[in-house]
Structures are given as structure tokens and as C-alpha cells.
Short mmCIF file of C-alpha atoms and ligand atoms in Angstrom, two decimals:
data_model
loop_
_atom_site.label_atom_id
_atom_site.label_comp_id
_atom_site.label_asym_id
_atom_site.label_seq_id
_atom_site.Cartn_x
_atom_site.Cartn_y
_atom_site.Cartn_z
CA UNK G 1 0.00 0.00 0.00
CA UNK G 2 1.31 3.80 -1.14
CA UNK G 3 1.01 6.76 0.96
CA UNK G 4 -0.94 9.80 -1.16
CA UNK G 5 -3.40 12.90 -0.88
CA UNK G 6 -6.93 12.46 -1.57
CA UNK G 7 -9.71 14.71 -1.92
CA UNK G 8 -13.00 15.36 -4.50
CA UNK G 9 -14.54 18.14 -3.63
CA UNK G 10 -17.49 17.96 -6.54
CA UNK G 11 -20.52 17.22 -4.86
CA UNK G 12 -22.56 15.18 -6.93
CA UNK G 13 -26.42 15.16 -7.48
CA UNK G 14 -27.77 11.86 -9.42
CA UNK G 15 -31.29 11.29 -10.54
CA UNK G 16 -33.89 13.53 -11.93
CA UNK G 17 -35.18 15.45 -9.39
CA UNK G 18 -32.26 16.88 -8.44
CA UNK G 19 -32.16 18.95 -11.32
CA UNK G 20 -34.62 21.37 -9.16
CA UNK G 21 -31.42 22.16 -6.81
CA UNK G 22 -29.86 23.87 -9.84
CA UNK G 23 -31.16 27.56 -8.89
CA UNK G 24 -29.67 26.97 -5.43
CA UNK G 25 -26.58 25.80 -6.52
CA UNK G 26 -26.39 28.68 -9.02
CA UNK G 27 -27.03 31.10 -6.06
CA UNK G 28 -24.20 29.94 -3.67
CA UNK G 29 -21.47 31.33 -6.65
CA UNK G 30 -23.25 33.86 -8.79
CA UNK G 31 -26.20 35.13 -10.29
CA UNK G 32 -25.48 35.66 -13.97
CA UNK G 33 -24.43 32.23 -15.79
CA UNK G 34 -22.42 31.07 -19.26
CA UNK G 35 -24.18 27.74 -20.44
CA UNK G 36 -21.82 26.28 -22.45
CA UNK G 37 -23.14 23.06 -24.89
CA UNK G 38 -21.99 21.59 -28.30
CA UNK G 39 -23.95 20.88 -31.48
CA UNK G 40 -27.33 20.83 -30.50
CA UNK G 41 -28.19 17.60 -28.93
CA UNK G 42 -29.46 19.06 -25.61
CA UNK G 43 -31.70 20.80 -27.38
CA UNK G 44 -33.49 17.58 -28.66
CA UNK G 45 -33.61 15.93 -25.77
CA UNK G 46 -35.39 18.32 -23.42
CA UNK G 47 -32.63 19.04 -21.09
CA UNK G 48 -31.51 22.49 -22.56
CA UNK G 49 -35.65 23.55 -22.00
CA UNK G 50 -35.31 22.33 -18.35
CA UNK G 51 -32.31 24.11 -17.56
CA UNK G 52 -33.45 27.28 -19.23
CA UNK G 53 -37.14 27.89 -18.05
CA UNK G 54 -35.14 26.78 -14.19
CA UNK G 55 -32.74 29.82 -14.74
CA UNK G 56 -35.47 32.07 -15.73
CA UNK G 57 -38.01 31.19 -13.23
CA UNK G 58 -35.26 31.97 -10.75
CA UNK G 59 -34.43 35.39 -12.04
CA UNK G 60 -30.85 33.49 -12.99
CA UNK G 61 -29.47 35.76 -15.88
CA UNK G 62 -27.55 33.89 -18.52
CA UNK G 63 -25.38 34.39 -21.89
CA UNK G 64 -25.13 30.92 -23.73
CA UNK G 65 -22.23 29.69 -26.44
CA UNK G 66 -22.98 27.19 -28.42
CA UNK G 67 -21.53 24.78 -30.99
CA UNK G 68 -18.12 23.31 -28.87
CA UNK G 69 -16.85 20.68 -31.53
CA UNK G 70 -16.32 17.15 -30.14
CA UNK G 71 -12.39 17.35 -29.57
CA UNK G 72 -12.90 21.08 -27.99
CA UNK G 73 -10.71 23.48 -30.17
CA UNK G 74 -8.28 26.31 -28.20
CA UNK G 75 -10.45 28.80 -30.39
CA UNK G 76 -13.95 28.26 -28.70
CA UNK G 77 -12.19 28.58 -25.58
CA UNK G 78 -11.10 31.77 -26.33
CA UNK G 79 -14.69 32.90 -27.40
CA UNK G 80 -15.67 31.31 -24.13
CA UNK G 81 -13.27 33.45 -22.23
CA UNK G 82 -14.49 37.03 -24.37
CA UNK G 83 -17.81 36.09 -24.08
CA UNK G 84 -17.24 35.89 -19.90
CA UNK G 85 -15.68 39.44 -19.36
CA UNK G 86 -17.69 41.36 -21.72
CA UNK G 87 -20.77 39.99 -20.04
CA UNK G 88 -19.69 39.81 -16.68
CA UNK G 89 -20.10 35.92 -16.19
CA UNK G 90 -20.31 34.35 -12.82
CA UNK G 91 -20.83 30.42 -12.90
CA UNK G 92 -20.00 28.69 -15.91
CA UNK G 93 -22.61 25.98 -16.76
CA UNK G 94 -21.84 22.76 -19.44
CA UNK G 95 -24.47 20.86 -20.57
CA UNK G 96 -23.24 17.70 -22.47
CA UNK G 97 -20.20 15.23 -22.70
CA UNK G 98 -16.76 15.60 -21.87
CA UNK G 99 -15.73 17.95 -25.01
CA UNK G 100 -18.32 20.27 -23.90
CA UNK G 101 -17.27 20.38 -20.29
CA UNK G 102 -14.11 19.88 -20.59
CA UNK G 103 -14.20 23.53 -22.95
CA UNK G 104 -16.05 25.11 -20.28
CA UNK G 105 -13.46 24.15 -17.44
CA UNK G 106 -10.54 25.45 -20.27
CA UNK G 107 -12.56 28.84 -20.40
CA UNK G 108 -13.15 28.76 -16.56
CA UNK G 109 -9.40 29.31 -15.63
CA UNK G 110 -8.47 31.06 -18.80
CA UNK G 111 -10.58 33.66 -17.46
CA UNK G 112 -8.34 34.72 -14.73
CA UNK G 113 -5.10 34.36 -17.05
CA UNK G 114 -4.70 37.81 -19.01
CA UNK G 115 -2.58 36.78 -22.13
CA UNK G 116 -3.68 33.86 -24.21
CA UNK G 117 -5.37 30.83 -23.33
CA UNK G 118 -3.33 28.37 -24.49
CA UNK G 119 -0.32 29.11 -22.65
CA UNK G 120 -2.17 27.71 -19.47
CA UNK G 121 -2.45 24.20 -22.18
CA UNK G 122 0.75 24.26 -22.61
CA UNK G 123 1.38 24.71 -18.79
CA UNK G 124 -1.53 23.86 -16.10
CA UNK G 125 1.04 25.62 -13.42
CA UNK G 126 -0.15 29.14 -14.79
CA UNK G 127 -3.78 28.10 -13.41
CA UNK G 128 -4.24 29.74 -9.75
CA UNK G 129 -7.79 29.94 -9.77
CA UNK G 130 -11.11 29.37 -11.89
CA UNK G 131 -14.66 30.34 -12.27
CA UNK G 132 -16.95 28.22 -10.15
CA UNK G 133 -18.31 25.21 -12.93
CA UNK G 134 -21.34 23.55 -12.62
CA UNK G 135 -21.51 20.38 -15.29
CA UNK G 136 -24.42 18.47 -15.97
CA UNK G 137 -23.47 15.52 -18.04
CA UNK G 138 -25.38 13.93 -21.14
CA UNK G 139 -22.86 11.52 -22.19
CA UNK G 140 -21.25 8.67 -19.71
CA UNK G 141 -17.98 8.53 -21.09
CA UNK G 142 -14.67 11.13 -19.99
CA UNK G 143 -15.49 11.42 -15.96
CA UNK G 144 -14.42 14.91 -16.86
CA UNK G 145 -17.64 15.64 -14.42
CA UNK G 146 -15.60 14.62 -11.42
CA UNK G 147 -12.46 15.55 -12.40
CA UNK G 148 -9.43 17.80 -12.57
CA UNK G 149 -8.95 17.38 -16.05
CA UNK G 150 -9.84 19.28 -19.55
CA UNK G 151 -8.48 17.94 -22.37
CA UNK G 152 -8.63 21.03 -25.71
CA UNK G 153 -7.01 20.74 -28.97
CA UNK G 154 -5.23 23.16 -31.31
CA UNK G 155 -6.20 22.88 -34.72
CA UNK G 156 -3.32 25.34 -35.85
CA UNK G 157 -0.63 23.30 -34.62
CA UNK G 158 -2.11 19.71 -34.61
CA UNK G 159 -2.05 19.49 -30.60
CA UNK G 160 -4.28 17.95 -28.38
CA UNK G 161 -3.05 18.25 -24.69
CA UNK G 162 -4.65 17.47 -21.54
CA UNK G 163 -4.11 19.59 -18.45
CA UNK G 164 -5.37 18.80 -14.79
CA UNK G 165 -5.72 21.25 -11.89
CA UNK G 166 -7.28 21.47 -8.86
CA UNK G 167 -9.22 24.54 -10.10
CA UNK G 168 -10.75 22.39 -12.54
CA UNK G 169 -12.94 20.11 -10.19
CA UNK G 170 -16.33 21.16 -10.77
CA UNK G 171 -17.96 22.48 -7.76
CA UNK G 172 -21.32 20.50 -8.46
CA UNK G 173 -22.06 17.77 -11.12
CA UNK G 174 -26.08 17.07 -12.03
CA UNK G 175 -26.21 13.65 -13.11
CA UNK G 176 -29.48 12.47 -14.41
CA UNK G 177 -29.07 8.75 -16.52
CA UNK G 178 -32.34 9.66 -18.61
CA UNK G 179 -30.81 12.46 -20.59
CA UNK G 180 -28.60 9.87 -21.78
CA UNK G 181 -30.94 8.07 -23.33
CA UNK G 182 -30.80 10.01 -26.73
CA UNK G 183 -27.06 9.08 -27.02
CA UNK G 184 -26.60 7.10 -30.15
CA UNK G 185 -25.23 3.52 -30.17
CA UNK G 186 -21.57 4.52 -31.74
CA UNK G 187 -21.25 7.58 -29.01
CA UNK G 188 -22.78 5.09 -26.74
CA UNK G 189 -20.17 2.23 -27.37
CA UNK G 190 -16.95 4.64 -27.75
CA UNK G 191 -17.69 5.85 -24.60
CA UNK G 192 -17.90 3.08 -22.74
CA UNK G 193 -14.76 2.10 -24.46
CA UNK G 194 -13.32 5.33 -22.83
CA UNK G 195 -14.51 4.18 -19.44
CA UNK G 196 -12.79 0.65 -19.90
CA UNK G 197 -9.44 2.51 -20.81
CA UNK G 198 -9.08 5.01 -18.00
CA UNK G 199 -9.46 1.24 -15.84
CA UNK G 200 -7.02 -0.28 -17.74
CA UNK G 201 -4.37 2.52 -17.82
CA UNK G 202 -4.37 2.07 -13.80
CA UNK G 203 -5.04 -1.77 -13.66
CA UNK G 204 -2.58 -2.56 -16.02
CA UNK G 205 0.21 -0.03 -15.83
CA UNK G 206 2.88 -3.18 -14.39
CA UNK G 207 2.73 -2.55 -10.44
CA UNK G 208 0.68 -4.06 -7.65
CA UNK G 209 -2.51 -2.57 -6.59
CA UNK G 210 -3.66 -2.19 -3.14
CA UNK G 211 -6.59 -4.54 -3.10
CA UNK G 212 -9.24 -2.18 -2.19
CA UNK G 213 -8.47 -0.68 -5.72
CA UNK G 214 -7.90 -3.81 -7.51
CA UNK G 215 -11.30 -5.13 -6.27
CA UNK G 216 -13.01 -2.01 -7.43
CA UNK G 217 -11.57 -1.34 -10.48
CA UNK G 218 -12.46 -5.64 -11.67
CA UNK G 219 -15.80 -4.55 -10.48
CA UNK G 220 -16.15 -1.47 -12.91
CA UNK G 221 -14.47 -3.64 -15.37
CA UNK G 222 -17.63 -5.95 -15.25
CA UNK G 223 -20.34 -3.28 -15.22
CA UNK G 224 -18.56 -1.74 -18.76
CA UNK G 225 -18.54 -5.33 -19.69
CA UNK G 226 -22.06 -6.10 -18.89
CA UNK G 227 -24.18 -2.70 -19.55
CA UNK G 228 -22.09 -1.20 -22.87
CA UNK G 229 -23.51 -3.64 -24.94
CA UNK G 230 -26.74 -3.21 -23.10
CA UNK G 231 -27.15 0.38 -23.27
CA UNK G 232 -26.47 0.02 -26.75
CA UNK G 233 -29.17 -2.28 -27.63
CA UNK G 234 -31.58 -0.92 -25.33
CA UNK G 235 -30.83 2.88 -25.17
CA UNK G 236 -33.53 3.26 -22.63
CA UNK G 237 -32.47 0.92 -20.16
CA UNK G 238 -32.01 3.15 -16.59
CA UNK G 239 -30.08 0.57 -14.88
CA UNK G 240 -28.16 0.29 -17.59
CA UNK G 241 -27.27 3.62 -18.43
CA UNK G 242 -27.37 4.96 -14.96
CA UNK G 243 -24.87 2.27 -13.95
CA UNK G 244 -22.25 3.92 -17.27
CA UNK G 245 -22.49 7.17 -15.43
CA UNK G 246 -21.46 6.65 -11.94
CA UNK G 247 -18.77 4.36 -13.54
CA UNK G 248 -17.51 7.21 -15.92
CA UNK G 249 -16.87 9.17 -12.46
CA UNK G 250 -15.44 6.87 -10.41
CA UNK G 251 -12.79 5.29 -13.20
CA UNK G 252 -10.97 8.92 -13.20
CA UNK G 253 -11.16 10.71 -10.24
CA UNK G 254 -8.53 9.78 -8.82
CA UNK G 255 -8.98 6.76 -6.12
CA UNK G 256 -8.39 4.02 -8.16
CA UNK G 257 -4.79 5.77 -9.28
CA UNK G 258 -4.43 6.23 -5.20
CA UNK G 259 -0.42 6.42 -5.17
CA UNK G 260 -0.12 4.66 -7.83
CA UNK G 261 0.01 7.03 -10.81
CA UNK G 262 1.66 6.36 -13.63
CA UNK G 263 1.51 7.94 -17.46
CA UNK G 264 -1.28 6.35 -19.79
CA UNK G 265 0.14 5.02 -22.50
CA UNK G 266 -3.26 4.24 -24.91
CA UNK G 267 -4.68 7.97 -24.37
CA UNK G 268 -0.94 9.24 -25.17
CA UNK G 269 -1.19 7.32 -28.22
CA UNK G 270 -4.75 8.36 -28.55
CA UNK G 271 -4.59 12.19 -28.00
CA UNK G 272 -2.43 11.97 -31.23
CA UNK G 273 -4.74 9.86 -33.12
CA UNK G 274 -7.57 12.39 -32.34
CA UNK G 275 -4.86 15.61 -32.93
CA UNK G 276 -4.50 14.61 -36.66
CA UNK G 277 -7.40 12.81 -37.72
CA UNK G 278 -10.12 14.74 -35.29
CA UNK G 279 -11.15 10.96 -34.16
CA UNK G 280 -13.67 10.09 -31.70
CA UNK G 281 -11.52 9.48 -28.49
CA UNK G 282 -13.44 6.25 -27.11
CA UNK G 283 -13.21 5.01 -30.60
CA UNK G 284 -9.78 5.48 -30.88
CA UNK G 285 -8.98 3.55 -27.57
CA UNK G 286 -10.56 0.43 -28.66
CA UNK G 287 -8.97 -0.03 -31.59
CA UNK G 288 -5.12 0.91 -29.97
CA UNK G 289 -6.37 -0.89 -26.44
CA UNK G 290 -6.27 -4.54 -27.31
CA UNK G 291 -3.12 -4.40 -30.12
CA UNK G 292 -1.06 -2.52 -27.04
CA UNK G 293 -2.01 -5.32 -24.49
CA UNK G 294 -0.78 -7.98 -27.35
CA UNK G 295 2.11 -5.55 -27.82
CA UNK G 296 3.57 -5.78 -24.15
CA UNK G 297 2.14 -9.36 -22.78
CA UNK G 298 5.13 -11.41 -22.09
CA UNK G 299 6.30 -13.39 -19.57
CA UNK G 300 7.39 -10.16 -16.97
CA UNK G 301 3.36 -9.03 -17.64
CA UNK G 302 1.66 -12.61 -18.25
CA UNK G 303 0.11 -12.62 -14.29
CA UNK G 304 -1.00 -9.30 -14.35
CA UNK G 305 -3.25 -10.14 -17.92
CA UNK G 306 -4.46 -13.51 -16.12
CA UNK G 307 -5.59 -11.70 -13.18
CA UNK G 308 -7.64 -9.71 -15.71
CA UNK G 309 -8.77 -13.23 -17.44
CA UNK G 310 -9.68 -14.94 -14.24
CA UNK G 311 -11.16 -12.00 -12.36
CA UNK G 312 -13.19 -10.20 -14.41
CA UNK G 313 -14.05 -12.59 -17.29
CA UNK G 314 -14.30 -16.03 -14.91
CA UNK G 315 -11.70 -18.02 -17.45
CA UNK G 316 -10.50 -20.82 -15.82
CA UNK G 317 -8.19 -20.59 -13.13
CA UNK G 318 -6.51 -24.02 -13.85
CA UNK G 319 -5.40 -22.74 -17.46
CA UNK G 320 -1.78 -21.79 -18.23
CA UNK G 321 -1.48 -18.05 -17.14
CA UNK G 322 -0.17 -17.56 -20.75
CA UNK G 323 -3.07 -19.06 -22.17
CA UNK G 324 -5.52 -16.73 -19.85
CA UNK G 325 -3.66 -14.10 -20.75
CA UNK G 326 -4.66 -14.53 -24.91
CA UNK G 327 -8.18 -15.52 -23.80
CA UNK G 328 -8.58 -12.63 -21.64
CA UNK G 329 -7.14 -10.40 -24.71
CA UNK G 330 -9.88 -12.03 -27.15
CA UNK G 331 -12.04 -11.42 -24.78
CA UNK G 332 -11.69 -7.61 -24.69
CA UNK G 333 -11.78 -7.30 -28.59
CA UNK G 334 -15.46 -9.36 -28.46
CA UNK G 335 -16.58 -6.46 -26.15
CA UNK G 336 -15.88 -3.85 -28.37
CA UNK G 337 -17.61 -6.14 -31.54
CA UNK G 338 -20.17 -6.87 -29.35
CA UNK G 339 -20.66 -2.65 -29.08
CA UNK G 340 -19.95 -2.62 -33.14
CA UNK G 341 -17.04 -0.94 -32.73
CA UNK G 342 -14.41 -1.93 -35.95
CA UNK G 343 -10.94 -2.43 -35.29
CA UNK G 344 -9.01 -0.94 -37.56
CA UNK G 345 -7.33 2.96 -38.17
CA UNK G 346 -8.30 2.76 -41.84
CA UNK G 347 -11.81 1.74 -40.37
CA UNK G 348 -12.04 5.52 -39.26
CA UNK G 349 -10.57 7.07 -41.72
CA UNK G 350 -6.84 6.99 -41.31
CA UNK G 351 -6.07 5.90 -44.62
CA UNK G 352 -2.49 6.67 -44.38
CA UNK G 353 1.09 6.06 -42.15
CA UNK G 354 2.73 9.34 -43.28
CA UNK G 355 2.20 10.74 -39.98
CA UNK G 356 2.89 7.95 -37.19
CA UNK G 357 6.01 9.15 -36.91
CA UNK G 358 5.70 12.37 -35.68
CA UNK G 359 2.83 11.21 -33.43
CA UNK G 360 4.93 8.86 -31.85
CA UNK G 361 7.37 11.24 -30.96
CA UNK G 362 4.81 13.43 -29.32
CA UNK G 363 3.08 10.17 -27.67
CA UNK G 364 6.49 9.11 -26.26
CA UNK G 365 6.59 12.39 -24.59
CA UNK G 366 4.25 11.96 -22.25
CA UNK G 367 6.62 9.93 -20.01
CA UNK G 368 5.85 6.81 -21.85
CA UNK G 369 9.65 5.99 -21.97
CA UNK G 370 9.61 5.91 -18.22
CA UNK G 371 6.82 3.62 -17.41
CA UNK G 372 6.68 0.24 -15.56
CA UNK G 373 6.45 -1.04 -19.01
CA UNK G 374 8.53 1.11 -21.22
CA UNK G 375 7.51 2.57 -24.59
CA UNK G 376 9.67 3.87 -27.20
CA UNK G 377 9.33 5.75 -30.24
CA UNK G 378 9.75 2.84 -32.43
CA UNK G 379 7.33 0.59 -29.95
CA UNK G 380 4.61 3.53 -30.44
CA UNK G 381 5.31 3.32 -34.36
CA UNK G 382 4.72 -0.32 -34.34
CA UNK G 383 1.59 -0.51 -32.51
CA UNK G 384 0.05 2.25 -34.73
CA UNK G 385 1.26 0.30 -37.78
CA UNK G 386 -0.08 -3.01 -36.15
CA UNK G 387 -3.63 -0.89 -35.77
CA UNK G 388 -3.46 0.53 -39.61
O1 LIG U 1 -22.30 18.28 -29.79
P1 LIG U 1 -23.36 17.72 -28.94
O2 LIG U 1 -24.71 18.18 -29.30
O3 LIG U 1 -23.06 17.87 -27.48
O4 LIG U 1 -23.40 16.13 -29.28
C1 LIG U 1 -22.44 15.24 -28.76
C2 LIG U 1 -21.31 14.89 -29.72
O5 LIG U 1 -21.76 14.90 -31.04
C3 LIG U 1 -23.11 13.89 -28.59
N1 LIG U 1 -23.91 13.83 -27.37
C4 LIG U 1 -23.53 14.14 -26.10
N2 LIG U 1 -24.56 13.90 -25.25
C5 LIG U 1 -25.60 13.49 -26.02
C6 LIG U 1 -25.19 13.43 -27.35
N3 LIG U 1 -26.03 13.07 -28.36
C7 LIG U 1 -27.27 12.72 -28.04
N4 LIG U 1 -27.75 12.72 -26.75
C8 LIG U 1 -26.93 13.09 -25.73
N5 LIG U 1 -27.40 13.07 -24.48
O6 LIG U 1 -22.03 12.96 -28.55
C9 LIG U 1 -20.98 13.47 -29.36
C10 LIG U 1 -19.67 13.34 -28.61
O7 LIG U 1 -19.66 14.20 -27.49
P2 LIG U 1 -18.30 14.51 -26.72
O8 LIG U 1 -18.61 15.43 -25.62
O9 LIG U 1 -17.24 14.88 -27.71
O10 LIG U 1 -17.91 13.04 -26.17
P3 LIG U 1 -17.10 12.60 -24.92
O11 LIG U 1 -17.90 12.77 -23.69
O12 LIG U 1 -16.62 11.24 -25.24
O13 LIG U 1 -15.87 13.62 -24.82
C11 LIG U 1 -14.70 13.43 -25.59
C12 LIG U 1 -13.65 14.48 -25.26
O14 LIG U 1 -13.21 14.38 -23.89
C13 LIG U 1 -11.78 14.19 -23.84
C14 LIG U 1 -11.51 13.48 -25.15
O15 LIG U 1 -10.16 13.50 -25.51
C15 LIG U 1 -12.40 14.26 -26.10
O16 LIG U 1 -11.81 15.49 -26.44
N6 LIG U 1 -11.40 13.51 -22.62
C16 LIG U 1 -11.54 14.18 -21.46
C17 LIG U 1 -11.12 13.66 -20.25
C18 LIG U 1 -11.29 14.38 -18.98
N7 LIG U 1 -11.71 15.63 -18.98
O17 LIG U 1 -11.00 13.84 -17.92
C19 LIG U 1 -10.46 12.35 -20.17
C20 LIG U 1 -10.67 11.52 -21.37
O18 LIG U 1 -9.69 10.51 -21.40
C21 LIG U 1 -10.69 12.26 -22.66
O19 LIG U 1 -9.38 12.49 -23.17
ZN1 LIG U 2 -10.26 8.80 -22.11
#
């Protein structure tokens, strides 16, 4: 067992009727609001109506902006941030997945930095303090709602970069499973792929868990497992989708990594999947995910994979821990089938190698030279040509 700091201060409210407290928790922070949401979804589904006839029945002013692109670009932020000053904004409030939140939180602190926003991407040290954010989530996926992280792209300079600050936990999350319900089956899948990965990049990143976490992270393994391919079959299943949510929090907020952080190499390699191709993230893991557990299973890793085979997927225990191991692999690729996800980067549109070289090199500089299990430039190269 580590020693480490732990604290989440978001304060979480799941279930419909809890989206009555929003007015109050409005009130404690502000009185004039920036509601923040992407391309238009929210507005199908009923939940931008709620949220809007709330904030006027409570004499809660508000300025909206609209239209944050899946992969949140470095230039919305900055109309975020305009859009805050000039109109003297208070609370900032997302409605939607992680892009959309994860823009607002960018805007939140880059509204106390006076030159440009993406300095504080390039370095999450310049962030000292934020505007209070309340999310309310429409898309189990990031955990971005119970996070410190924001993750915002540059489409100038083909960078997508995640930063993470305490600033950046949001001060309340509304949760409410039923205004997932209109997320389609591919959104549905990828993000429960995203889910799976944030467990993986802790379970599997070569060093011993403290059981508590190990036990709770195979657990969250299973309910991906069991209600992704649900949810996408039966997109109105509560149990189903409500169970996605809570899991999306709890796989990245930080207790599961409990001293025992280490860098994630499938979003590394990811992040620079989505920087040049504008990918879907979850989509993006699945495919990388199972070629970079084929990539590094050997005989150093073999028990850790069989763990994974015996604990989450009940293979049998009396197997060779080699032969779990594969199973366990196949295993993980039938999940994302089962979900429809394909397997392949031509698949999404990746149609050609020209660039895995320079996103190696950027993937290899998140740290992933230095972790338990080492990648290299030319390991990163492989896997993406292994994926192509
Ligand atoms: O544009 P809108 O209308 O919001 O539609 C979105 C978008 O088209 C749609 N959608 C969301 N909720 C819906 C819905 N459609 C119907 N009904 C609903 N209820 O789904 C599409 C994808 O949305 P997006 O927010 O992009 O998805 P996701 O939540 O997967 O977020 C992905 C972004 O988060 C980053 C990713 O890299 C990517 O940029 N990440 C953020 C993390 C964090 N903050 O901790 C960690 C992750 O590892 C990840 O990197
Ligand atoms: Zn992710």
C-alpha cells in the first residue's frame, strides 16, 4: 500500500429530481451564468428547455455559447473566455459530454489568465484559480464531471493536450441517466470504451494494486462489460445507463490511481490519433487498447493479464497463465464487436502512415519511456502500424 493525498470536492447530485437544486446551486457562486453546450443535442432531448425555463423562473441571468466541436478546439475557448468578461459571467454551466465540459473548465481558468489561453495548455502551473463550474453531463464517457482534467485541442498546430488542476474540479455535477438516453449507439459504445481505458491505464500499468483498488476497479471492469452492450441495444435501459455514469466518475477521479500514478500510454497514443485525424476518443482507444495489451504481454506481464482473465471474465483458473492471458485479450476485442465498434485505423478514416512518426514522438513524450512497461518511439510506431 502507497502513501498519497486524496480529496473530491465535486458534490454530486444523481437522478432527476435533483435537477430542481440547480437555482440553489447557481445562487451559492453567482447570479449571472455562461451555459456552455456543443452541437445541439441538448436541445433535442429536453434538457436544454429544463435548464433554461429553471434559470429564468429563478431570475438566474444567462449568456449561452454554443456549438463546442467534439475534440474542444483552443479557439472556442477563447470565445468562451471574451464572451465571460464582456458579459460579466459568474458560474459557468456545461451541458453535455466531456468535449463540452471539458471547454467550459478550459474557459473557466483562462478567465483569470490575461494573455492567451493556451499558454495555461501548454502549462496547467499558470492556473491559480477558476470560475466556479457547474456540469451536468449527457454523455457517460470522460469522468471529466468529477475531475481535474480538460483535455482542448489546437487545430493550428495539430495538438491535443490534456491539463489537470485542482481549479478544474467542478464544484457541483447534475447527473441524471435519462438524458442519456438520446445518445446514439456509436457515441454510446466509444464511450464506454473510454470508461474501460481510464481502468485499464491504472489496472494494467505493471505494479501491484492495493486490493481495495484492484477489487473495485475488476468490479467497474464488469459493469462496462455487462451494460455497454446493453445500453447500446436498449438505449432506454435506466439501470443500464445509470450504472455507465457513476462508472464514468469513479474510473478517473482519482482513487483508483491512489499512489499509484503512472503515465497512460493508450490515451498518449490516442490524444495523437484524435490531434491529426479529429477521431472520436473512445473510438480510438478500442482499436489501440487490445493491439497494445498484445504488444507488451510477455512473460514479466503474463500474471498481471491472467488476473484480468480470471477475475473479471471467470476463465479458468486451472489454465496456463499464458493461455488466460490470450483468452482474456480475445475477450476484450469481443466487447468492443459486441458494441460494433471496428478495429481498424483505416476503419475511421486513417487511410495513411505518413504521420505515425511524428505522433509517436509526441506520444512518447508523455513519459511513456519511463513507465513500468517502457515505450519507445519505435514501440509507439509499431503498434500504430499493427492498428493501420
Ligand atoms: O455536440 P453535442 O450536441 O453535445 O453532441 C455530442 C457529440 O456529437 C453527442 N452527445 C452528447 N450527449 C448526447 C449526445 N447526443 C445525443 N444525446 C446526448 N445526451 O455525442 C458526441 C460526442 O460528445 P463529446 O462530448 O465529444 O464526447 P465525450 O464525452 O466522449 O468527450 C470526448 C472528449 O473528452 C476528452 C476526449 O479527448 C475528447 O476530447 N477527454 C476528457 C477527459 C477528462 N476531462 O477527464 C479524459 C478523457 O480521457 C478524454 O481524453
Ligand atoms: Zn479517455
Amino acid at each position: 500500500m502507497y502513501n498519497f493525498m486524496y480529496s473530491i470536492p465535486t458534490k454530486i447530485a444523481f437522478g432527476k429530481e435533483n435537477i430542481t437544486r440547480l437555482p440553489n446551486f447557481v445562487k451559492e457562486f453567482g447570479e449571472k451564468v455562461l451555459l456552455v453546450y456543443g452541437g445541439g443535442s441538448i436541445k433535442k432531448n429536453g434538457i436544454y428547455d429544463t435548464v433554461v425555463n429553471l434559470l429564468k423562473d429563478n431570475e438566474i441571468k444567462y449568456v449561452e455559447l454554443s456549438g463546442v466541436e467534439p475534440n474542444p478546439r483552443i479557439s472556442t475557448v477563447r470565445r468562451g473566455v471574451e464572451l465571460c468578461r464582456k458579459e460579466n459571467v459568474e458560474v459557468v454551466l456545461p451541458i453535455g459530454g466531456g468535449s463540452t465540459i471539458d471547454c467550459a473548465k478550459a474557459i473557466a481558468a483562462a478567465y483569470y489568465y490575461d494573455k492567451d489561453a493556451w499558454d495555461i495548455v501548454l502549462n496547467d502551473s499558470l492556473i491559480t484559480k477558476a470560475l466556479p463550474i457547474i456540469s451536468i453531463l449527457t454523455l457517460a464517457a470522460t469522468g471529466s464531471e468529477m475531475d481535474i482534467f480538460s483535455v482542448i485541442s489546437n487545430e493550428e498546430t495539430k495538438d491535443k493536450i490534456g491539463i489537470g488542476s485542482e481549479h478544474l474540479f467542478p464544484k457541483y455535477s447534475i447527473m441524471i441517466p435519462e438524458y442519456t438516453y438520446s445518445v446514439p449507439k456509436y457515441q454510446t459504445a466509444a464511450g464506454t470504451a473510454d470508461i474501460m481505458s481510464h481502468i485499464f491505464e491504472v489496472y494494467l500499468n505493471g505494479r501491484e494494486a492495493p486490493e481495495i483498488q484492484k477489487g473495485f476497479m475488476e468490479s467497474m471492469l464488469k459493469t462496462c462489460i455487462k451494460y455497454g452492450p446493453i445500453a447500446c441495444k436498449e438505449p432506454e435501459n435506466y439501470e443500464a445507463r445509470a450504472n455507465l455514469m457513476w462508472t464514468s466518475s469513479w474510473a478517473i477521479n482519482g482513487f483508483i490511481s491512489c499512489g499509484n500514478e503512472a503515465p497512460w500510454p493508450c490515451h498518449a497514443m490516442e490524444h495523437q490519433l484524435s490531434a491529426y485525424y479529429d477521431v472520436t476518443h473512445g473510438h480510438g482507444l478500442a482499436i489501440l487498447t487490445p493491439v497494445w495489451m498484445e504488444y507488451i504481454l510477455n512473460e514479466k506481464t503474463v500474471e498481471m493479464f491472467a488476473e484480468y482473465g480470471k477475475n473479471v471474465f471467470e476463465i479458468d483458473k486451472n489454465l496456463d497463465a499464458m493461455e488466460i492471458a490470450k483468452q482474456a485479450i480475445e475477450k476484450t476485442k469481443e466487447v468492443y464487436r459486441t458494441m460494433e465498434l471496428s478495429d481498424t485505423l483505416r476503419s475511421i478514416g486513417i487511410n495513411t502512415k505518413e504521420n505515425f512518426e511524428a505522433m509517436a514522438k509526441k506520444a512518447a513524450l508523455d513519459g511513456l519511456e519511463n513507465c513500468n512497461i517502457p515505450l519507445k518511439q519505435k514501440d509507439i510506431i509499431e503498434i500504430y502500424n499493427r492498428c493501420f
